[in-house]
XYZ file of C-alpha atoms in Angstrom:
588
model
C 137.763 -54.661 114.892
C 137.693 -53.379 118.699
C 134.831 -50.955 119.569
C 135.570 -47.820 120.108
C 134.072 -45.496 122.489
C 132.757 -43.229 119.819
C 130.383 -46.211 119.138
C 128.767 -46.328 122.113
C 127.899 -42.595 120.942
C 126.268 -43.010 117.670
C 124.771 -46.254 119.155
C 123.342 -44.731 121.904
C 121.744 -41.889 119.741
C 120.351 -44.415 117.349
C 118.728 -46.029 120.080
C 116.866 -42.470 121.065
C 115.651 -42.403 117.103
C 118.438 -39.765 116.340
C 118.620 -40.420 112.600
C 120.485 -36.925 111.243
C 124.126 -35.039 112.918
C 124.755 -32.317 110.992
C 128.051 -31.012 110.971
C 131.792 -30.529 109.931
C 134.761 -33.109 110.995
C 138.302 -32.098 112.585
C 141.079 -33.398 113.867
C 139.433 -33.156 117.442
C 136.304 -35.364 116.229
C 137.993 -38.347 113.994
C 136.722 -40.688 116.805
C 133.393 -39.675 116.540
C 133.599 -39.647 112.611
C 134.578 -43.127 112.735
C 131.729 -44.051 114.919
C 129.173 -42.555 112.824
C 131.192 -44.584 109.684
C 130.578 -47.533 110.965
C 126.892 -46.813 111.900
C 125.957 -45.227 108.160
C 123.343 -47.508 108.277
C 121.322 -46.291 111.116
C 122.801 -42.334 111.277
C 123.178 -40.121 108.659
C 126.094 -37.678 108.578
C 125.076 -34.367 106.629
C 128.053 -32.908 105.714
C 128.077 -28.429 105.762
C 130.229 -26.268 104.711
C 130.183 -24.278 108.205
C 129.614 -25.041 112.043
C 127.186 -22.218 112.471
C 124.688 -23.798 109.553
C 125.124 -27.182 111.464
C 124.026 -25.658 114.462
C 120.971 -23.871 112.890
C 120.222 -26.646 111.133
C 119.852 -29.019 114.030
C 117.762 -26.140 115.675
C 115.582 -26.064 112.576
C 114.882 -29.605 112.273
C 113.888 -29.965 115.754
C 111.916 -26.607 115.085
C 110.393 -28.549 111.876
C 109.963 -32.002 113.389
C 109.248 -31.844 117.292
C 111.980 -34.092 117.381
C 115.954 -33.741 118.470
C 118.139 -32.277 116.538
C 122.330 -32.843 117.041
C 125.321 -31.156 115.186
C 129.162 -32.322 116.093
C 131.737 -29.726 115.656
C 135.479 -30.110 116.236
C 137.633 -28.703 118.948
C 138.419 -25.407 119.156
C 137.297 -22.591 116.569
C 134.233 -25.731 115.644
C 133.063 -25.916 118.545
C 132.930 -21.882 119.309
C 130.919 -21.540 115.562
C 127.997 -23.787 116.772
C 127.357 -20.841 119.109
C 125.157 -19.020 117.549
C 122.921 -21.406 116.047
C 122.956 -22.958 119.379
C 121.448 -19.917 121.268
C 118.907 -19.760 118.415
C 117.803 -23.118 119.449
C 118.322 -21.765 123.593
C 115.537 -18.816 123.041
C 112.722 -20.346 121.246
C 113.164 -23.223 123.335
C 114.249 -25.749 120.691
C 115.972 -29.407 121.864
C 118.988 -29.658 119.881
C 122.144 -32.183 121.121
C 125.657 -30.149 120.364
C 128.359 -32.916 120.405
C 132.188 -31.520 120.692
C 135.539 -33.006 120.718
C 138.445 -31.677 123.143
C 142.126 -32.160 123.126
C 143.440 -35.160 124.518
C 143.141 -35.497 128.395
C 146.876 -35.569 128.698
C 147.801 -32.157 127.190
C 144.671 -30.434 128.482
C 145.589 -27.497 130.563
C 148.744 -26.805 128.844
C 147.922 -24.440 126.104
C 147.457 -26.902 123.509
C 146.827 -25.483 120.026
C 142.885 -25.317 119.497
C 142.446 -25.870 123.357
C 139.490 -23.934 124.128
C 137.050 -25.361 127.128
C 134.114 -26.014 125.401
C 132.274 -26.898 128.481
C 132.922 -23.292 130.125
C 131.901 -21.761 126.858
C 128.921 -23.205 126.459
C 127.818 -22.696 130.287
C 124.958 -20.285 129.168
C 123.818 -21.821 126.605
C 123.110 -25.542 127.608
C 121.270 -26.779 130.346
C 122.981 -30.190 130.083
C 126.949 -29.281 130.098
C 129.451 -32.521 130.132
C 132.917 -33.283 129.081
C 133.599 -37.119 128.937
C 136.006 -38.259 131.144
C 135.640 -42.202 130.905
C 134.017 -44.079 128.105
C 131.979 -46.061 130.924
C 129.678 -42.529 131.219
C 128.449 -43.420 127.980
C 125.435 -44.111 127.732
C 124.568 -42.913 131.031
C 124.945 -39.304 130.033
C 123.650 -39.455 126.892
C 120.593 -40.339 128.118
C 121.024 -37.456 130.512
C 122.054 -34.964 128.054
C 119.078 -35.989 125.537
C 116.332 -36.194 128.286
C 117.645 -32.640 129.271
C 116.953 -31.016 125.755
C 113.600 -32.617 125.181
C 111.896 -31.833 128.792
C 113.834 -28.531 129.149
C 113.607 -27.677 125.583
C 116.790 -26.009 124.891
C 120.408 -27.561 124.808
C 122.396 -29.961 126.203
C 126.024 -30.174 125.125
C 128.760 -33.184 125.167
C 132.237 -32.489 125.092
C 134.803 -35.665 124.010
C 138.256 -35.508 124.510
C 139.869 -36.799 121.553
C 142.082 -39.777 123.165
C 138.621 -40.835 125.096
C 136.990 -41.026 121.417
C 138.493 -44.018 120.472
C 139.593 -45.978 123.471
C 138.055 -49.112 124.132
C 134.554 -49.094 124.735
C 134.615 -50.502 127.850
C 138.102 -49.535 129.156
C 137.470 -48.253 132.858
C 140.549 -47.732 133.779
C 140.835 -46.119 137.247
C 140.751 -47.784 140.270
C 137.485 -46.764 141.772
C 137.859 -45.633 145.281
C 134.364 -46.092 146.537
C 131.880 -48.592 145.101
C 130.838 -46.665 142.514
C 128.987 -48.032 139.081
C 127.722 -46.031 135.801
C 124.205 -45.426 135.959
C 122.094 -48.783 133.500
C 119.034 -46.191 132.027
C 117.040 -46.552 129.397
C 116.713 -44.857 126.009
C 113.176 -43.319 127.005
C 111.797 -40.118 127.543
C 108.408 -39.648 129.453
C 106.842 -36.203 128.432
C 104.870 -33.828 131.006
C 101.548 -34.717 131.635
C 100.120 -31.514 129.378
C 96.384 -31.202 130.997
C 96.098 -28.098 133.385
C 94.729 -28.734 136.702
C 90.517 -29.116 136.951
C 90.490 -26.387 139.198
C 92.698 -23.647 136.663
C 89.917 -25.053 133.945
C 87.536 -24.037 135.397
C 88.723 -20.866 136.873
C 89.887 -19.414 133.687
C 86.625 -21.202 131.796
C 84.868 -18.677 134.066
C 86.897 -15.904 133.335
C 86.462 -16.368 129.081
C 82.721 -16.884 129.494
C 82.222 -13.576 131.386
C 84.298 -11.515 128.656
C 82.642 -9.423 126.682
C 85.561 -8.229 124.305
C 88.267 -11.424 124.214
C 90.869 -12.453 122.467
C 93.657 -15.036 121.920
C 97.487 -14.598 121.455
C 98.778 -17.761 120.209
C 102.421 -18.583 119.510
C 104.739 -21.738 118.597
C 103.669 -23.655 121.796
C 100.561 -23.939 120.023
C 101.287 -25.116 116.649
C 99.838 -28.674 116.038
C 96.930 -27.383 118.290
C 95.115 -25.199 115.839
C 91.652 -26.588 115.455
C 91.588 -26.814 119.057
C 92.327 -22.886 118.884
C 90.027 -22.314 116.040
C 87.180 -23.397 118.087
C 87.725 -21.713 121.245
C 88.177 -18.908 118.685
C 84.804 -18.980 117.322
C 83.208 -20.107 120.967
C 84.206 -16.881 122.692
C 83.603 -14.597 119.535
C 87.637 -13.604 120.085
C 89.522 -12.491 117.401
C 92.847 -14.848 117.353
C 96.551 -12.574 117.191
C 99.402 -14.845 115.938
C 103.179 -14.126 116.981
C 105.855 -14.517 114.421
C 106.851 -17.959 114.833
C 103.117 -18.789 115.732
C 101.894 -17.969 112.277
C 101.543 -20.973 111.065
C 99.089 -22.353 114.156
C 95.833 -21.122 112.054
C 95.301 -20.132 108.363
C 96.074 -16.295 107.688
C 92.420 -16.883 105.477
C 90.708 -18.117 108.144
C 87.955 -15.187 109.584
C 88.908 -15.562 113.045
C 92.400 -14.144 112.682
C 93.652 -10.898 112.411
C 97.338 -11.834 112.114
C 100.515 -10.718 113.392
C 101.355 -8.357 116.361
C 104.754 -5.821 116.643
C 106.477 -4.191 114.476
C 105.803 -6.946 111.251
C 101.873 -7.320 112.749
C 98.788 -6.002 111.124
C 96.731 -2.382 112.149
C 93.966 -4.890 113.805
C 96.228 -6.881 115.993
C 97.822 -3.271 117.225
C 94.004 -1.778 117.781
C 92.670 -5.031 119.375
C 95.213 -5.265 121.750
C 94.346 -1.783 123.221
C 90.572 -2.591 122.831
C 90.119 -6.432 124.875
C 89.106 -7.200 128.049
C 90.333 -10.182 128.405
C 93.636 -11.986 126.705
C 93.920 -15.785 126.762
C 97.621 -16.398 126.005
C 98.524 -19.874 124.500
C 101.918 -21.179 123.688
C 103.164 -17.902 123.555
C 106.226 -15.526 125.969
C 105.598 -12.815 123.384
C 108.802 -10.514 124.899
C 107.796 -7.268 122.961
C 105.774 -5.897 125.719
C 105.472 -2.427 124.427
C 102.862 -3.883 121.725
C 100.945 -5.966 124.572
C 97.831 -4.170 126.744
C 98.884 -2.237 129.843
C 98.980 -4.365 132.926
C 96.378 -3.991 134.712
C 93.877 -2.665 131.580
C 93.001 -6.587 130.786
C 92.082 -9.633 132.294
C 94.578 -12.139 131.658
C 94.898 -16.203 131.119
C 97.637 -17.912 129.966
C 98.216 -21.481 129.029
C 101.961 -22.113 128.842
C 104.023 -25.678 129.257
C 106.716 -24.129 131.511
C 105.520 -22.730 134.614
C 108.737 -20.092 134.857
C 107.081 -18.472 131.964
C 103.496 -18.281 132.727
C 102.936 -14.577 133.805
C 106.362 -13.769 132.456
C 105.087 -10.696 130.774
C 101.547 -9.557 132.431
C 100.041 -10.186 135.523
C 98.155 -12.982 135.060
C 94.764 -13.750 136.685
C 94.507 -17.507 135.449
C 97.793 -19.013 134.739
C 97.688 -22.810 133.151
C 100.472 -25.397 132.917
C 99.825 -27.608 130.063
C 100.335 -28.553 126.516
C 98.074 -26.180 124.281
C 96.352 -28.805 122.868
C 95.576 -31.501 125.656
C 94.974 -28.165 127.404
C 92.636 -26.593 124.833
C 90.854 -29.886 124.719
C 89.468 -30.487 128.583
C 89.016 -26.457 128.194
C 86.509 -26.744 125.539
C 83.533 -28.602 127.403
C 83.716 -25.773 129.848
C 83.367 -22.957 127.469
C 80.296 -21.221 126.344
C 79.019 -19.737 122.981
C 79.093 -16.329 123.278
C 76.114 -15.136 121.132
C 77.320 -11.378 120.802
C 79.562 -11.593 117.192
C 79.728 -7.640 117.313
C 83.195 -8.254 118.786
C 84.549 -10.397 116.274
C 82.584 -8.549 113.014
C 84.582 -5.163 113.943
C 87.695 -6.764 113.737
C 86.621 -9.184 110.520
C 85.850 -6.022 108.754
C 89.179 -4.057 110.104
C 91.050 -7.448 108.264
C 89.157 -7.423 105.127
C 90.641 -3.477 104.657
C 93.861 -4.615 105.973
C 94.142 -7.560 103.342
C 93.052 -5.034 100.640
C 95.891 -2.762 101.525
C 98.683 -5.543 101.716
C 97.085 -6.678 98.130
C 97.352 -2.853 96.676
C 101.348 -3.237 97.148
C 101.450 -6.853 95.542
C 101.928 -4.865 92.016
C 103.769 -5.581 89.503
C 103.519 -2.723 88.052
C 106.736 -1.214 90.113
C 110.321 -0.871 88.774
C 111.836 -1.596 90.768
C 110.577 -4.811 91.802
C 108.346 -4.078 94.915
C 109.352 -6.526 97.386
C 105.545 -7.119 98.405
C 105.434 -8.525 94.549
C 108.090 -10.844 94.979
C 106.790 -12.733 98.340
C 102.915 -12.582 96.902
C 104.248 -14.151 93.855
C 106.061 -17.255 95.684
C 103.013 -16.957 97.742
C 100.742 -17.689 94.748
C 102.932 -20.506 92.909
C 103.806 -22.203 96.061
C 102.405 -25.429 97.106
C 99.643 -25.774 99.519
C 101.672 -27.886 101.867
C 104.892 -25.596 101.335
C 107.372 -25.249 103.773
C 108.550 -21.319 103.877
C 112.259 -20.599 106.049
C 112.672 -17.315 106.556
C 115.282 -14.982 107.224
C 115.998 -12.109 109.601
C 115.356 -8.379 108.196
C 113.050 -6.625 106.573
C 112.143 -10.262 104.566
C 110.460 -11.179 107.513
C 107.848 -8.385 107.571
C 107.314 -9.360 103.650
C 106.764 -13.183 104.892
C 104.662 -12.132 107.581
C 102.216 -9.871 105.589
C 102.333 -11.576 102.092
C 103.183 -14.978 102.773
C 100.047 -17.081 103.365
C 99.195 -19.787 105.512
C 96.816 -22.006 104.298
C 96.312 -25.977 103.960
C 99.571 -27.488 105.452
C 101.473 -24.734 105.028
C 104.456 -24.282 107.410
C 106.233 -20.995 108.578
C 109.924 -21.277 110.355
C 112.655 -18.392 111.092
C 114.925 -17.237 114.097
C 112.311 -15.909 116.540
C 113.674 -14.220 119.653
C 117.226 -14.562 118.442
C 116.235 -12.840 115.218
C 119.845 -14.000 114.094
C 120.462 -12.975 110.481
C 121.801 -16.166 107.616
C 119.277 -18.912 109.749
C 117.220 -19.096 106.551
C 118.954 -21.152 104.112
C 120.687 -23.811 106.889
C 116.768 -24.168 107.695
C 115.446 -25.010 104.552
C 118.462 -27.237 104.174
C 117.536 -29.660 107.534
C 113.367 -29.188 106.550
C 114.210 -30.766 103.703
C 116.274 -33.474 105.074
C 113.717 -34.402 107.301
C 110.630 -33.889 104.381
C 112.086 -35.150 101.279
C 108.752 -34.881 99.966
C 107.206 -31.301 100.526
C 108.428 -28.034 98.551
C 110.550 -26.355 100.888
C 111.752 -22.476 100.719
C 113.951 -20.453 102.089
C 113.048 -16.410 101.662
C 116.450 -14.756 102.607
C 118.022 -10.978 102.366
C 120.939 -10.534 100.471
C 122.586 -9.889 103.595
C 121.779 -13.281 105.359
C 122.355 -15.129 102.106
C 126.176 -13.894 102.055
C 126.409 -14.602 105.108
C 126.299 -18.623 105.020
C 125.476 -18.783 100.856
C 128.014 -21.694 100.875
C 125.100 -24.000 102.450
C 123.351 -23.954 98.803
C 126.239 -25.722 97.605
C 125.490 -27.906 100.567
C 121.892 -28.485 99.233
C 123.323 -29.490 95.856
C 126.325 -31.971 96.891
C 123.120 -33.543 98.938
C 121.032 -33.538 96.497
C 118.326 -31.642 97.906
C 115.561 -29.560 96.009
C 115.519 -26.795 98.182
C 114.315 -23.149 96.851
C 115.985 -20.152 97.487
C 114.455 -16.715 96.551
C 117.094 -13.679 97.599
C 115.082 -10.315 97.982
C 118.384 -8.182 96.773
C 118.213 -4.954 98.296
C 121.520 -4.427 98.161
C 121.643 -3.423 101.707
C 121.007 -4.261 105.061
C 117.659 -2.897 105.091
C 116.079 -3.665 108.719
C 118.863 -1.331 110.328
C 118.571 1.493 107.600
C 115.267 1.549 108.315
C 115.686 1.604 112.234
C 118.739 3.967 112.203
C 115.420 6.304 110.302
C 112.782 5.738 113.185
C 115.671 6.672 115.386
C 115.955 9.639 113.928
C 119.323 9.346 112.426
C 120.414 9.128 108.654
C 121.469 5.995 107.142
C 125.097 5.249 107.549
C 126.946 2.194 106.944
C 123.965 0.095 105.393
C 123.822 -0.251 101.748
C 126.577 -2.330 99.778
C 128.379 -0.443 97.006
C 126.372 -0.822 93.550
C 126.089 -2.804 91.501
C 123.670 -5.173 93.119
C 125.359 -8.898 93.522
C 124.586 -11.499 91.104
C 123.522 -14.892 93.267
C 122.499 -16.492 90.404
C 125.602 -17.149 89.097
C 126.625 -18.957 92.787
C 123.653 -21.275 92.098
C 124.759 -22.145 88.681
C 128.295 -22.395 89.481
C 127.066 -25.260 92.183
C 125.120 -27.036 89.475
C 121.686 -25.828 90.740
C 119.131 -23.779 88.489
C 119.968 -19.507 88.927
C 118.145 -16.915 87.536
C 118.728 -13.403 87.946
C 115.517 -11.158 88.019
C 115.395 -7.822 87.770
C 111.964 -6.714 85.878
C 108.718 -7.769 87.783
C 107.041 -9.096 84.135
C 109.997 -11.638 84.095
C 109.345 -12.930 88.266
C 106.468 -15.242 88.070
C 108.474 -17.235 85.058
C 111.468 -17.422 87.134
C 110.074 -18.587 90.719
C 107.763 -20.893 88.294
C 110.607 -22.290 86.891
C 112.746 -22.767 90.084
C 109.616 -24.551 91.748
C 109.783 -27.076 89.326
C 113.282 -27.568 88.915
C 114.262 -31.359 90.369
C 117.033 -30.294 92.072
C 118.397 -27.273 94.125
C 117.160 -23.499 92.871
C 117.521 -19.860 93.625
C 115.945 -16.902 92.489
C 117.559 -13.726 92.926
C 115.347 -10.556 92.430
C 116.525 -6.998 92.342
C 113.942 -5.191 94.964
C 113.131 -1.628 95.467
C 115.868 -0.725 98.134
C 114.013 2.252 99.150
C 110.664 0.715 100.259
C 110.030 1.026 104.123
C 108.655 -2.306 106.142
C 106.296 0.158 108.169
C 104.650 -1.031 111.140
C 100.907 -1.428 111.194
C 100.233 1.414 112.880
C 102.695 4.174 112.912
C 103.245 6.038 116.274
C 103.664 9.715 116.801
C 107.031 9.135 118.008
C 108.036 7.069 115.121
C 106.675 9.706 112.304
C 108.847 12.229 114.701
C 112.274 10.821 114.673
C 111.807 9.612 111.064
C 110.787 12.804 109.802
C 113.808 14.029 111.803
C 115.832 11.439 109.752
C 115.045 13.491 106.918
C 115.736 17.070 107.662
C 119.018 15.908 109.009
C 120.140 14.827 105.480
C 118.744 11.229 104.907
C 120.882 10.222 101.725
C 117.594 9.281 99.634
C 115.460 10.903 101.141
C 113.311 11.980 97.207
C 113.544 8.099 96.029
C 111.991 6.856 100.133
C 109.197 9.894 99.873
C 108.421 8.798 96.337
C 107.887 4.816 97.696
C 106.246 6.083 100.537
C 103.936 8.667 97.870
C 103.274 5.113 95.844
C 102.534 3.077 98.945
C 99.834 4.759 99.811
C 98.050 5.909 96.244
C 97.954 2.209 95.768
C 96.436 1.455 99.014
C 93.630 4.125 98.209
C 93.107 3.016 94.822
C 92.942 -0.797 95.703
């Protein structure tokens, strides 16, 4: 059987410990199929039931895993679905491999059906951009391409014309005008070194010890590093903030932290920002600048691996190029115990009434179900080494309050794509790569429409992954910013009745129950935890409870009490949530 080019490919891949390709075939990607059929053995071809899950799933499983993550889609329409899950992977900085096919070279130009150029398409979005033009490039740009996505941590794309995919492996068949050979590399990649220069150290080592009010900001770059932050934590006396997609980088129990910052952050976080001195930034381009301090009202380090981001969003005294924890590490003999804890207590005490609130509106005494409930209850039954994916919306302020880190926990959604339907595809490729752990996907009705034919995915795979739908029957995020705006809903809520997912999981062989009284929720998520194969539990929420921000500004109370004297639709049913709310935060 003569080797086709295709193999060199797959091989190739292999070789770089790429042991997953999502994706869906085509005509434009046969070639490539074949390669990865007659390399089962070392790759494994996850078959989806849309390009854009592939996509997200390779960018969750390099999210999940630290490793690379590749989807193949065919010519054409394929290729231009990968897009979005591709610039998900592009803005938080996630390597992912997209792998194309083209037309054949000898109708390209010509209007071919399907004959879109790939390569110009996906100009923004990769830093690695190559159509193969002779099978003799492979490996060489493979290497390339994968190098590219791991040091630059974004995407690298490789476009295969169909013909090309299964010529000869070897063919070269062009005369070559100049002495020119394919590059011989090697299947290796040679990381950064991540300590900061002695000199930075020390400079910003100076700067912590002399603050008298600090505190850290800690994003994704520093997950894996979070003892190391605990302990500069509790050095300094600084209270640690966490970004989104940083939750997971210390315990939301843990006494140094006083959570989330923005629009789905905590009342402390928003009052400690305007209250520091000095902010040590690690692994973190938080990009909502209107919740960081004023420039020039703070003293600023940063520790960040790329230095076209350090000082990105504040003027920074003490910038640091590193990885957070080598960096952390040689920063810790330098440090000093600061022996003033009044810093630190204030802001304990401000989380303590903070977690009592969030706990007042985990009740299940609501009807309908208060969405607050429904994460603290998958909260509470979850495993301590759970994985949680979460979706876009107002989901994601329920995970960020009411879903809590602790042990092993894990935390993963779209960060600064915020793309809706990246939930479900994630829990799919966290699973893949830990068979082993509980993994759960918390999506919006919305999102779950959206790509809910990726469950059926999870089932043809056999994969136990749990889905929990928070049915609002709307798209609630955008109701609820068309109100801060100052304008009445419009265009937002789906015609009653509310959709029945359930039945979709059953109908795909997985367990389904449909929830809509809160006695009946713990039963249901109980059950679907234990359930050996793929389960979702779809819950009936309150549609009219707000995802307010920690601390409401004048401006926001303004436009969305202007909301309501301009004829808000339900506006008595919102007031009456809003009444609850806070009755149950005074009583608790």
């Amino acid at each position: 059987m003569t080797r086709i080019a295709s193999e060199v490919l797959v091989e190739r891949l292999a070789e770089w410990d790429v042991d997953t390709v999502f994706g869906l075939p085509g005509d434009g990607v046969n070639g490539i199929m074949e390669g990865l059929r007659r390399h089962r053995d070392q790759v494994r071809f996850v078959l989806v039931h849309h390009e854009e899950a592939a996509a997200f799933m390779a960018c969750g499983y390099a999210k999940a895993t630290g490793r690379l993550g590749v989807c193949l889609a065919t010519s054409g329409p394929g290729g231009i679905h990968l897009l979005n899950g591709l610039y998900d992977a592009k803005l938080d900085h996630a390597p992912v491999l997209a792998v194309t096919g083209m037309q054949e070279t000898s109708v390209l130009g010509t209007d071919y059906q399907q004959e879109v150029r790939l390569d110009q398409l996906f100009a923004d979005v990769a830093e690695y951009n190559q159509v193969i033009t002779n099978p003799v490039q492979l490996p060489g740009v493979v290497d390339i391409a994968v190098r590219t996505a791991l040091a630059r941590r974004g995407v690298a794309h490789l476009t295969f014309p169909n013909d090309l995919q299964v010529a000869d492996a070897d063919a070269d068949p062009w005369a070559h005008v100049a002495p020119a050979r394919p590059p011989r590399s090697a299947p290796r990649y040679l990381a950064p070194p991540g300590r900061p220069r002695q000199e930075d150290l020390e400079r910003a080592a100076a700067l912590l010890n002399a603050a008298r009010r600090p505190a850290l900001l800690v994003g994704a770059g520093a997950l894996g590093a979070g003892a190391e932050v605990a302990r500069v934590a509790e050095l300094l006396g600084a209270p640690v903030v966490k970004t989104l997609p940083g939750k997971a980088v210390i315990g939301d129990d843990s006494p140094l932290t006083t959570g989330g910052l923005g629009l789905l952050g905590t009342r402390p976080s928003e009052e400690l920002v305007d209250d520091v001195d000095v902010l040590f930034m690690i692994g973190t381009n938080f990009p909502y600048t209107a919740h960081l301090p004023e420039p020039g009202t703070v003293r600023v380090v940063q520790l960040e691996a790329d230095p076209v981001r350090a000082g990105r969003r504040l003027p920074t005294e003490v910038p640091m190029i590193g990885d957070a924890k080598e960096g952390l590490r040689a920063l810790l003999p330098l440090l000093r115990r600061n022996g003033d804890r009044d810093h630190l207590a204030r802001y304990q005490q401000a989380m303590q009434r903070w977690r009592s609130d969030m706990r007042a509106l985990q009740t299940p005494a609501r009807h309908p179900v208060a969405p607050q409930y429904l994460m603290a209850v998958v909260d509470d039954l979850a495993a301590d080494d759970a994985i949680l994916t979460c979706d876009s919306g107002t989901v994601a302020t329920w995970a960020a309050r009411h879903w809590t880190i602790r042990g092993d926990r894990g935390f993963y959604l779209s960060g600064n794509l915020a793309s809706m339907a990246a939930g479900l595809p994630y829990a799919v490729a966290v699973q893949h790569a830990f068979p082993g752990r509980q993994v759960i996907a918390f999506v919006g009705d919305g999102g779950f429409a959206m790509l809910m034919a990726e469950f059926l995915t999870a089932a043809q795979h056999r994969l136990p992954v749990k889905v929990v739908v928070n049915n609002n029957n709307s798209l609630g995020q955008i109701l609820w910013e068309q109100m801060v705006l100052g304008y009445p809903e419009h265009g937002v809520r789906y015609p009653e009745p509310f959709t029945d997912f359930s039945s979709w999981a059953r109908a795909c062989h997985g367990y389904g129950a449909k929830v809509t009284r809160a006695a009946d929720l713990p039963g249901a998520v109980r059950a679907a935890l234990a359930h050996d194969g793929p389960a979702l539990v779809d819950v009936d929420v309150n549609p009219d409870e707000p995802p307010m921000p920690g601390k409401v500004t004048h401006e926001q109370a303004t436009r969305f009490a202007e909301a309501f004297l301009r004829g808000q639709p339900r506006r008595v049913a919102i007031a009456s949530t809003l009444f609850r709310d806070r009755i149950q935060q005074m009583e608790g």
